[in-house]
Amino acid sequence: MAPSKRNLAPVTKRCVLVWWHLMTEKHAEEVRQNKNQTAESPTREGALETAVSG
């Protein structure tokens, strides 16, 4: 159990960092959209593309 847990640590850390980046990017996009248009909310795909390209 311990060796596999040790191997998963960097992967988990990376997943958390990616997730955090996606969440902050999505939130920033939502704030931007809310300032411009309250009717339209950003899609998850749009936030994902922004995070991947940026």
mmCIF file of N, CA and C in Angstrom:
data_model
loop_
_atom_site.group_PDB
_atom_site.id
_atom_site.type_symbol
_atom_site.label_atom_id
_atom_site.label_comp_id
_atom_site.label_asym_id
_atom_site.label_seq_id
_atom_site.Cartn_x
_atom_site.Cartn_y
_atom_site.Cartn_z
ATOM 1 N N MET A 1 0.832 -1.204 0.000
ATOM 2 C CA MET A 1 0.000 0.000 0.000
ATOM 3 C C MET A 1 0.871 1.260 0.000
ATOM 4 N N ALA A 2 1.912 1.257 0.814
ATOM 5 C CA ALA A 2 2.755 2.449 0.931
ATOM 6 C C ALA A 2 3.456 2.820 -0.384
ATOM 7 N N PRO A 3 4.068 1.843 -1.103
ATOM 8 C CA PRO A 3 4.752 2.213 -2.348
ATOM 9 C C PRO A 3 3.800 2.812 -3.384
ATOM 10 N N SER A 4 2.607 2.218 -3.528
ATOM 11 C CA SER A 4 1.658 2.743 -4.508
ATOM 12 C C SER A 4 1.185 4.131 -4.093
ATOM 13 N N LYS A 5 1.038 4.332 -2.794
ATOM 14 C CA LYS A 5 0.621 5.642 -2.294
ATOM 15 C C LYS A 5 1.706 6.678 -2.604
ATOM 16 N N ARG A 6 2.954 6.289 -2.454
ATOM 17 C CA ARG A 6 4.068 7.188 -2.735
ATOM 18 C C ARG A 6 4.099 7.542 -4.229
ATOM 19 N N ASN A 7 3.797 6.553 -5.078
ATOM 20 C CA ASN A 7 3.790 6.792 -6.521
ATOM 21 C C ASN A 7 2.637 7.702 -6.935
ATOM 22 N N LEU A 8 1.537 7.637 -6.206
ATOM 23 C CA LEU A 8 0.364 8.433 -6.554
ATOM 24 C C LEU A 8 0.475 9.882 -6.093
ATOM 25 N N ALA A 9 1.349 10.156 -5.146
ATOM 26 C CA ALA A 9 1.443 11.507 -4.586
ATOM 27 C C ALA A 9 1.692 12.587 -5.649
ATOM 28 N N PRO A 10 2.696 12.448 -6.528
ATOM 29 C CA PRO A 10 2.927 13.489 -7.540
ATOM 30 C C PRO A 10 1.743 13.634 -8.495
ATOM 31 N N VAL A 11 1.125 12.500 -8.848
ATOM 32 C CA VAL A 11 -0.025 12.523 -9.758
ATOM 33 C C VAL A 11 -1.182 13.258 -9.112
ATOM 34 N N THR A 12 -1.431 12.957 -7.842
ATOM 35 C CA THR A 12 -2.517 13.618 -7.116
ATOM 36 C C THR A 12 -2.249 15.110 -7.020
ATOM 37 N N LYS A 13 -1.004 15.456 -6.725
ATOM 38 C CA LYS A 13 -0.625 16.865 -6.616
ATOM 39 C C LYS A 13 -0.882 17.583 -7.936
ATOM 40 N N ARG A 14 -0.497 16.938 -9.044
ATOM 41 C CA ARG A 14 -0.697 17.529 -10.362
ATOM 42 C C ARG A 14 -2.183 17.690 -10.657
ATOM 43 N N CYS A 15 -2.974 16.671 -10.316
ATOM 44 C CA CYS A 15 -4.423 16.738 -10.542
ATOM 45 C C CYS A 15 -5.036 17.893 -9.765
ATOM 46 N N VAL A 16 -4.594 18.059 -8.521
ATOM 47 C CA VAL A 16 -5.118 19.149 -7.690
ATOM 48 C C VAL A 16 -4.746 20.497 -8.297
ATOM 49 N N LEU A 17 -3.509 20.619 -8.771
ATOM 50 C CA LEU A 17 -3.069 21.878 -9.379
ATOM 51 C C LEU A 17 -3.870 22.186 -10.637
ATOM 52 N N VAL A 18 -4.104 21.163 -11.468
ATOM 53 C CA VAL A 18 -4.895 21.344 -12.689
ATOM 54 C C VAL A 18 -6.318 21.739 -12.327
ATOM 55 N N TRP A 19 -6.886 21.042 -11.339
ATOM 56 C CA TRP A 19 -8.256 21.336 -10.905
ATOM 57 C C TRP A 19 -8.347 22.763 -10.373
ATOM 58 N N TRP A 20 -7.367 23.152 -9.565
ATOM 59 C CA TRP A 20 -7.353 24.504 -8.995
ATOM 60 C C TRP A 20 -7.280 25.548 -10.112
ATOM 61 N N HIS A 21 -6.418 25.284 -11.105
ATOM 62 C CA HIS A 21 -6.281 26.204 -12.234
ATOM 63 C C HIS A 21 -7.601 26.315 -12.992
ATOM 64 N N LEU A 22 -8.251 25.175 -13.223
ATOM 65 C CA LEU A 22 -9.531 25.181 -13.930
ATOM 66 C C LEU A 22 -10.578 25.959 -13.150
ATOM 67 N N MET A 23 -10.624 25.754 -11.836
ATOM 68 C CA MET A 23 -11.636 26.426 -11.017
ATOM 69 C C MET A 23 -11.408 27.941 -11.000
ATOM 70 N N THR A 24 -10.156 28.355 -10.822
ATOM 71 C CA THR A 24 -9.872 29.790 -10.769
ATOM 72 C C THR A 24 -10.114 30.428 -12.134
ATOM 73 N N GLU A 25 -9.762 29.704 -13.197
ATOM 74 C CA GLU A 25 -9.973 30.209 -14.553
ATOM 75 C C GLU A 25 -11.465 30.336 -14.833
ATOM 76 N N LYS A 26 -12.239 29.337 -14.414
ATOM 77 C CA LYS A 26 -13.690 29.353 -14.620
ATOM 78 C C LYS A 26 -14.308 30.514 -13.848
ATOM 79 N N HIS A 27 -13.857 30.712 -12.626
ATOM 80 C CA HIS A 27 -14.389 31.798 -11.796
ATOM 81 C C HIS A 27 -14.060 33.155 -12.415
ATOM 82 N N ALA A 28 -12.830 33.307 -12.877
ATOM 83 C CA ALA A 28 -12.423 34.569 -13.502
ATOM 84 C C ALA A 28 -13.259 34.831 -14.751
ATOM 85 N N GLU A 29 -13.509 33.781 -15.517
ATOM 86 C CA GLU A 29 -14.324 33.918 -16.726
ATOM 87 C C GLU A 29 -15.754 34.297 -16.364
ATOM 88 N N GLU A 30 -16.285 33.700 -15.303
ATOM 89 C CA GLU A 30 -17.640 34.020 -14.855
ATOM 90 C C GLU A 30 -17.738 35.483 -14.437
ATOM 91 N N VAL A 31 -16.738 35.957 -13.706
ATOM 92 C CA VAL A 31 -16.729 37.357 -13.266
ATOM 93 C C VAL A 31 -16.685 38.282 -14.479
ATOM 94 N N ARG A 32 -15.827 37.932 -15.447
ATOM 95 C CA ARG A 32 -15.717 38.718 -16.668
ATOM 96 C C ARG A 32 -17.049 38.747 -17.417
ATOM 97 N N GLN A 33 -17.682 37.577 -17.528
ATOM 98 C CA GLN A 33 -18.963 37.484 -18.236
ATOM 99 C C GLN A 33 -20.042 38.266 -17.501
ATOM 100 N N ASN A 34 -20.043 38.175 -16.168
ATOM 101 C CA ASN A 34 -21.057 38.869 -15.379
ATOM 102 C C ASN A 34 -20.949 40.380 -15.547
ATOM 103 N N LYS A 35 -19.735 40.873 -15.695
ATOM 104 C CA LYS A 35 -19.544 42.308 -15.909
ATOM 105 C C LYS A 35 -20.080 42.718 -17.283
ATOM 106 N N ASN A 36 -19.851 41.869 -18.283
ATOM 107 C CA ASN A 36 -20.269 42.192 -19.651
ATOM 108 C C ASN A 36 -21.734 41.850 -19.895
ATOM 109 N N GLN A 37 -22.087 40.580 -19.697
ATOM 110 C CA GLN A 37 -23.455 40.131 -19.956
ATOM 111 C C GLN A 37 -23.896 39.222 -18.820
ATOM 112 N N THR A 38 -24.969 39.582 -18.151
ATOM 113 C CA THR A 38 -25.454 38.753 -17.051
ATOM 114 C C THR A 38 -26.278 37.588 -17.583
ATOM 115 N N ALA A 39 -26.787 37.702 -18.798
ATOM 116 C CA ALA A 39 -27.657 36.662 -19.354
ATOM 117 C C ALA A 39 -26.868 35.421 -19.752
ATOM 118 N N GLU A 40 -25.638 35.623 -20.205
ATOM 119 C CA GLU A 40 -24.864 34.500 -20.722
ATOM 120 C C GLU A 40 -23.802 34.058 -19.715
ATOM 121 N N SER A 41 -23.818 32.772 -19.384
ATOM 122 C CA SER A 41 -22.802 32.229 -18.481
ATOM 123 C C SER A 41 -21.841 31.360 -19.287
ATOM 124 N N PRO A 42 -20.566 31.330 -18.908
ATOM 125 C CA PRO A 42 -19.579 30.557 -19.667
ATOM 126 C C PRO A 42 -19.811 29.057 -19.523
ATOM 127 N N THR A 43 -19.481 28.313 -20.555
ATOM 128 C CA THR A 43 -19.619 26.862 -20.515
ATOM 129 C C THR A 43 -18.357 26.256 -19.935
ATOM 130 N N ARG A 44 -18.490 25.039 -19.452
ATOM 131 C CA ARG A 44 -17.328 24.353 -18.884
ATOM 132 C C ARG A 44 -16.292 24.103 -19.981
ATOM 133 N N GLU A 45 -16.762 23.812 -21.195
ATOM 134 C CA GLU A 45 -15.840 23.569 -22.300
ATOM 135 C C GLU A 45 -15.010 24.818 -22.598
ATOM 136 N N GLY A 46 -15.628 25.970 -22.563
ATOM 137 C CA GLY A 46 -14.918 27.217 -22.822
ATOM 138 C C GLY A 46 -13.834 27.468 -21.797
ATOM 139 N N ALA A 47 -14.152 27.219 -20.521
ATOM 140 C CA ALA A 47 -13.168 27.402 -19.455
ATOM 141 C C ALA A 47 -12.025 26.407 -19.623
ATOM 142 N N LEU A 48 -12.375 25.179 -20.028
ATOM 143 C CA LEU A 48 -11.362 24.148 -20.215
ATOM 144 C C LEU A 48 -10.424 24.535 -21.354
ATOM 145 N N GLU A 49 -10.983 25.010 -22.459
ATOM 146 C CA GLU A 49 -10.158 25.431 -23.591
ATOM 147 C C GLU A 49 -9.239 26.579 -23.203
ATOM 148 N N THR A 50 -9.754 27.512 -22.426
ATOM 149 C CA THR A 50 -8.953 28.651 -21.983
ATOM 150 C C THR A 50 -7.788 28.172 -21.123
ATOM 151 N N ALA A 51 -8.074 27.220 -20.222
ATOM 152 C CA ALA A 51 -7.040 26.718 -19.322
ATOM 153 C C ALA A 51 -5.984 25.932 -20.098
ATOM 154 N N VAL A 52 -6.424 25.137 -21.070
ATOM 155 C CA VAL A 52 -5.490 24.317 -21.837
ATOM 156 C C VAL A 52 -4.630 25.191 -22.743
ATOM 157 N N SER A 53 -5.243 26.152 -23.422
ATOM 158 C CA SER A 53 -4.492 26.995 -24.346
ATOM 159 C C SER A 53 -3.592 27.978 -23.597
ATOM 160 N N GLY A 54 -4.031 28.418 -22.435
ATOM 161 C CA GLY A 54 -3.244 29.375 -21.666
ATOM 162 C C GLY A 54 -2.328 28.652 -20.778
#
